[in-house]
Short mmCIF file of C-alpha atoms in Angstrom, two decimals:
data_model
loop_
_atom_site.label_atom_id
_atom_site.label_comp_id
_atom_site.label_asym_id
_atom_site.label_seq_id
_atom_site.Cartn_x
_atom_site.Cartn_y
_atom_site.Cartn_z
CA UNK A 1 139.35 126.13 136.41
CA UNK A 2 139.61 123.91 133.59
CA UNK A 3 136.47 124.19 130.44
CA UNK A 4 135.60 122.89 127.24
CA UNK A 5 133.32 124.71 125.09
CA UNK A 6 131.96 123.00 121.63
CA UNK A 7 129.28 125.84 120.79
CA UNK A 8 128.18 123.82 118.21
CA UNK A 9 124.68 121.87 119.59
CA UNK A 10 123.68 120.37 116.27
CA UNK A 11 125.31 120.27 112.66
CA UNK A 12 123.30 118.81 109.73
CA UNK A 13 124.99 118.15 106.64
CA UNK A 14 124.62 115.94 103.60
CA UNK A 15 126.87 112.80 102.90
CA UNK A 16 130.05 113.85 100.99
CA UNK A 17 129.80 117.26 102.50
CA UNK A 18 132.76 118.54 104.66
CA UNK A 19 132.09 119.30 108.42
CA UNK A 20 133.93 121.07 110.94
CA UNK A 21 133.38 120.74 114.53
CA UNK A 22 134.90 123.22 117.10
CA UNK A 23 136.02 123.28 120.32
CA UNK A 24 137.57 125.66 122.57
CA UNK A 25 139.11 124.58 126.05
CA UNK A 26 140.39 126.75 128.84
CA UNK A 27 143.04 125.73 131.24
CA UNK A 28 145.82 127.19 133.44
CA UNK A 29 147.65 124.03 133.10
CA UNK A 30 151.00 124.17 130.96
CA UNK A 31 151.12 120.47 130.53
CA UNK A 32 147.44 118.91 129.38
CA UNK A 33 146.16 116.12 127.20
CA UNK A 34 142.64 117.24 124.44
CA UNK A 35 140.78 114.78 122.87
CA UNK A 36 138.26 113.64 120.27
CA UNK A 37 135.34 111.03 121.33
CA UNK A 38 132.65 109.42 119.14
CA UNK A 39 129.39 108.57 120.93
CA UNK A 40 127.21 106.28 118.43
CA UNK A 41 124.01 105.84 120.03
CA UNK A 42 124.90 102.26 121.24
CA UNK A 43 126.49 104.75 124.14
CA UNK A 44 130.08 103.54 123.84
CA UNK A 45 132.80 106.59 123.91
CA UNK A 46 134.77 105.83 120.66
CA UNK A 47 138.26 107.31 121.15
CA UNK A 48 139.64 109.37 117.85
CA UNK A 49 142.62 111.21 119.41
CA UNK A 50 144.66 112.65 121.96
CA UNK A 51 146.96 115.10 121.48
CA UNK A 52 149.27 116.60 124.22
CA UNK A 53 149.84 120.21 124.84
CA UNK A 54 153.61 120.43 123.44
CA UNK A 55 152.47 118.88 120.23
CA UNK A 56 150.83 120.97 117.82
CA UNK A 57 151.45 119.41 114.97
CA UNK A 58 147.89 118.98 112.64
CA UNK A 59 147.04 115.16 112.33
CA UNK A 60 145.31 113.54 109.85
CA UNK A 61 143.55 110.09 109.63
CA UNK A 62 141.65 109.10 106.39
CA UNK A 63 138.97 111.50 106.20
CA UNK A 64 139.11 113.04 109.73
CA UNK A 65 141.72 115.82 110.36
CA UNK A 66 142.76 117.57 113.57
CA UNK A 67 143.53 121.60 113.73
CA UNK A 68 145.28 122.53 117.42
CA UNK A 69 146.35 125.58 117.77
CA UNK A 70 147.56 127.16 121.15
CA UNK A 71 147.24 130.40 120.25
CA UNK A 72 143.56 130.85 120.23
CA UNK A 73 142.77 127.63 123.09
CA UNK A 74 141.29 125.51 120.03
CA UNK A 75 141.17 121.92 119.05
CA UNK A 76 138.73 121.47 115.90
CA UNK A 77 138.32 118.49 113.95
CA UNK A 78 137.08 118.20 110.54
CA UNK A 79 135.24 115.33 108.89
CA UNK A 80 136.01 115.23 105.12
CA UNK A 81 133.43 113.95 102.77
CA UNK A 82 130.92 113.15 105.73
CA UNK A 83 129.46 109.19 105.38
CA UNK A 84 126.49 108.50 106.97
CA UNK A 85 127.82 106.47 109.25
CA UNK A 86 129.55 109.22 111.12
CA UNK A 87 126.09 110.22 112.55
CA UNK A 88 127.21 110.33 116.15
CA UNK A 89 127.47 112.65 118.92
CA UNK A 90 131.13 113.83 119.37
CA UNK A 91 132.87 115.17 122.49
CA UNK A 92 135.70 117.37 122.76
CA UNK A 93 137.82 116.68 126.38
CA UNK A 94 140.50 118.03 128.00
CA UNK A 95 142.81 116.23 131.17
CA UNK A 96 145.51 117.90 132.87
CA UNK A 97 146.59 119.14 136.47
CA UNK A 98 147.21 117.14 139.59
CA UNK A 99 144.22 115.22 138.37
CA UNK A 100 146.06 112.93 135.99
CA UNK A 101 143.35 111.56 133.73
CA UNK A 102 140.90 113.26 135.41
CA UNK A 103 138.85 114.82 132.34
CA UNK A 104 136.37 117.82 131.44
CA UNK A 105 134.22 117.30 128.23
CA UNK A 106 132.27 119.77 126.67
CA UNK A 107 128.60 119.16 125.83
CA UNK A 108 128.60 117.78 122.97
CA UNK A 109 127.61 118.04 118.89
CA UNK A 110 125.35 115.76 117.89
CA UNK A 111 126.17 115.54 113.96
CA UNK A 112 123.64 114.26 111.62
CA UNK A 113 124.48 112.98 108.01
CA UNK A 114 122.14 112.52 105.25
CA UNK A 115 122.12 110.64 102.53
CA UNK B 1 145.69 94.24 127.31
CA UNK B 2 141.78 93.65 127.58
CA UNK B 3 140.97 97.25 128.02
CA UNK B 4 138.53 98.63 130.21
CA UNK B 5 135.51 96.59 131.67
CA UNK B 6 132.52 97.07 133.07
CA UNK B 7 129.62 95.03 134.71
CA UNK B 8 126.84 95.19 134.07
CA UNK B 9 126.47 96.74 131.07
CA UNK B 10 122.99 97.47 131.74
CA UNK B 11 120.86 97.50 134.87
CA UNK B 12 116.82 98.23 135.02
CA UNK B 13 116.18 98.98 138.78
CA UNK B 14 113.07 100.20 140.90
CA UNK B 15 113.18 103.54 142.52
CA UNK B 16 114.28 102.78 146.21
CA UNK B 17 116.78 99.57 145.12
CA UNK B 18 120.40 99.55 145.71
CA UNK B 19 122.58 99.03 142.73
CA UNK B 20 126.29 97.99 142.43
CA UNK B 21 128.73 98.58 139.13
CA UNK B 22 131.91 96.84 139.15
CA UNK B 23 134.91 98.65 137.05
CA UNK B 24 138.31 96.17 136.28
CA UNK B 25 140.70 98.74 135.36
CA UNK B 26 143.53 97.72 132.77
CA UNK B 27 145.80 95.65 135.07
CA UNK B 28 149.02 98.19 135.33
CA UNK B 29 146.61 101.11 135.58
CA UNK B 30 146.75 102.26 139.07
CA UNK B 31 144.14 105.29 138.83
CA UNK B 32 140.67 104.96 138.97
CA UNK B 33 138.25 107.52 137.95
CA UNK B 34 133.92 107.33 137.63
CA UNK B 35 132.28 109.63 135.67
CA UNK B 36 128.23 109.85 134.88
CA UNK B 37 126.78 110.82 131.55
CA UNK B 38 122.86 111.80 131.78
CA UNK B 39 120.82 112.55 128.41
CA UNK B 40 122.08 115.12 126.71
CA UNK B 41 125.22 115.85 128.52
CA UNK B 42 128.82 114.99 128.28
CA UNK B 43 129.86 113.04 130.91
CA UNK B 44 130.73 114.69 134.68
CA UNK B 45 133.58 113.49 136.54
CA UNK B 46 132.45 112.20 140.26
CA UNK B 47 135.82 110.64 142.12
CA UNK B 48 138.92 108.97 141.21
CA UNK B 49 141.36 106.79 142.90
CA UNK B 50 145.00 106.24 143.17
CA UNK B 51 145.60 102.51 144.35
CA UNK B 52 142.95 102.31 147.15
CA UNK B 53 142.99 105.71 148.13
CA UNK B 54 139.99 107.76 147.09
CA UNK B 55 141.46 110.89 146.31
CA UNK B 56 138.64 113.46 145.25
CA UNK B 57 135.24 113.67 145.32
CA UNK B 58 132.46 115.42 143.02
CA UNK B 59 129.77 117.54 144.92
CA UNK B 60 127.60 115.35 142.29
CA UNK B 61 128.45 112.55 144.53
CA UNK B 62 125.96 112.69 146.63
CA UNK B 63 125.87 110.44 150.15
CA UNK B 64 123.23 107.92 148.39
CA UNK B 65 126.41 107.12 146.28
CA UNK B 66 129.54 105.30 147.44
CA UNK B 67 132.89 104.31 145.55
CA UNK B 68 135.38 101.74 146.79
CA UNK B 69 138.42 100.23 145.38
CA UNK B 70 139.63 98.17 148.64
CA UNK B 71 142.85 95.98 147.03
CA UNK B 72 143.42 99.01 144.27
CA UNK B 73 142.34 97.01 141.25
CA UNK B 74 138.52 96.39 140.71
CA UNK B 75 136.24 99.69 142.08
CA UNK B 76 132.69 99.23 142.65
CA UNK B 77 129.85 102.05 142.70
CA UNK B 78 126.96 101.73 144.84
CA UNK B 79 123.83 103.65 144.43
CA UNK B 80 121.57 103.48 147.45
CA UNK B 81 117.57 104.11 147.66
CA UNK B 82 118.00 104.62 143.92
CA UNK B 83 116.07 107.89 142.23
CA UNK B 84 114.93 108.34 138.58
CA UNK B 85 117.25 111.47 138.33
CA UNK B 86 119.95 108.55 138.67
CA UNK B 87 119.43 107.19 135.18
CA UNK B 88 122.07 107.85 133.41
CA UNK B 89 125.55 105.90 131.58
CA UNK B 90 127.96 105.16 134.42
CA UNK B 91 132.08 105.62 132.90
CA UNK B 92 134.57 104.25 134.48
CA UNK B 93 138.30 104.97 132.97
CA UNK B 94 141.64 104.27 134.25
CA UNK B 95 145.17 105.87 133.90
CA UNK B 96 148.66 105.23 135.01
CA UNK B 97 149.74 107.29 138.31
CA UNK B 98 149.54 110.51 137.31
CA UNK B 99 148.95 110.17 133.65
CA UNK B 100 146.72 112.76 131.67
CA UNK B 101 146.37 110.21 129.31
CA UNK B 102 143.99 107.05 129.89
CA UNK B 103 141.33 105.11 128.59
CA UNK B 104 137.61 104.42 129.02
CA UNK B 105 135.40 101.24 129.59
CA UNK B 106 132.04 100.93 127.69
CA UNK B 107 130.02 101.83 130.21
CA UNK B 108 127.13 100.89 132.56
CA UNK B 109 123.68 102.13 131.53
CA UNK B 110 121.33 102.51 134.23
CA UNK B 111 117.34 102.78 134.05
CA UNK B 112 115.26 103.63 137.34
CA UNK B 113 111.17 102.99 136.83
#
């Protein structure tokens, strides 16, 4: 069975302040798709990235930065010098199997920046 | 490539209505999939198609629910005898065959008084 685990319910930081959300995803797929969604509270899933299971290269994008490694199940994404604009709840996901697209998301961290 | 729709984007109901949501997938995408997101939660897959076919079902799919997708582009959802526990955001993303990747629409957010 496929999981997603993002232990992290809440994080409060202040603006400029680094912030690392994790995730941890189980699967007995070889071949599987993780990704990064933004939820702002309009509702909308924001899409950040996707990353395939053969590719474990780190990825950065201005101030957001993506750490998969394989070894321990973990995709964590870090949000350097926090704005207060990326209040937002952010979901971790992972597709794979006979399912295609067919995704699991973990629960969620609702990340709150302060001025 | 217009993404992802869905219609309507938001829908206040009465407890006991029927509600539809209409999904247009992108064009080439010939998988389907509904999800529901409830307060709180990420969202939970319920079915997915491949062309018209449904292909799996969620046990959150109850039998007050009902997906079709009869000429394997546009799906529809139908809620019948709508409940309050129903309120919730409504997903709908699509995917080529058997893709992992795909994308999501914006959503349908449903209220029941």
């Amino acid at each position: 069975a496929q999981k997603v685990t993002q232990a992290q319910t809440e994080i409060s930081v202040v603006e400029k302040e680094d912030v690392t959300l994790d995730c941890v995803y189980e699967t007995r797929d070889t071949t599987y798709y993780l990704f990064w969604y933004k939820q702002p509270p309009s509702g909308e899933l924001v899409f950040l990235i996707r990353r395939n299971s053969f590719d474990e290269q780190n990825e950065i994008s201005g101030r957001y930065s993506w750490n998969f490694q394989k070894s321990t199940s973990s995709f964590n994404f870090t949000i350097t010098a926090s704005q207060v604009v990326d209040s937002a709840v952010y979901f971790c996901a992972l597709s794979g199997g006979t399912g295609g697209f067919k995704t699991i998301f973990g629960a969620g961290t609702r990340l709150f920046v302060k001025a | 490539d217009t993404g992802v729709s869905q219609n309507p984007r938001h829908k206040i109901t009465k407890r006991g209505q029927n509600v539809t949501f209409r999904c247009d997938p992108i064009s080439e995408h010939n998988r389907l999939y509904w999800y529901r997101q409830t307060l709180g939660q990420g969202p939970e897959f319920l079915t997915y198609f491949q062309n018209e076919a449904q292909l799996e079902k969620s046990r959150l799919l109850s039998d007050r629910f009902s997906a079709e997708r009869p000429k394997g582009s546009f799906s529809t959802l139908e809620i019948q005898r709508t409940e309050q526990g129903d309120s919730a955001m409504y997903l709908c993303a699509s995917s080529l065959d058997r893709d992992r990747d795909g994308y999501f629409g914006p959503g349908t957010r449903l209220l029941v008084l």
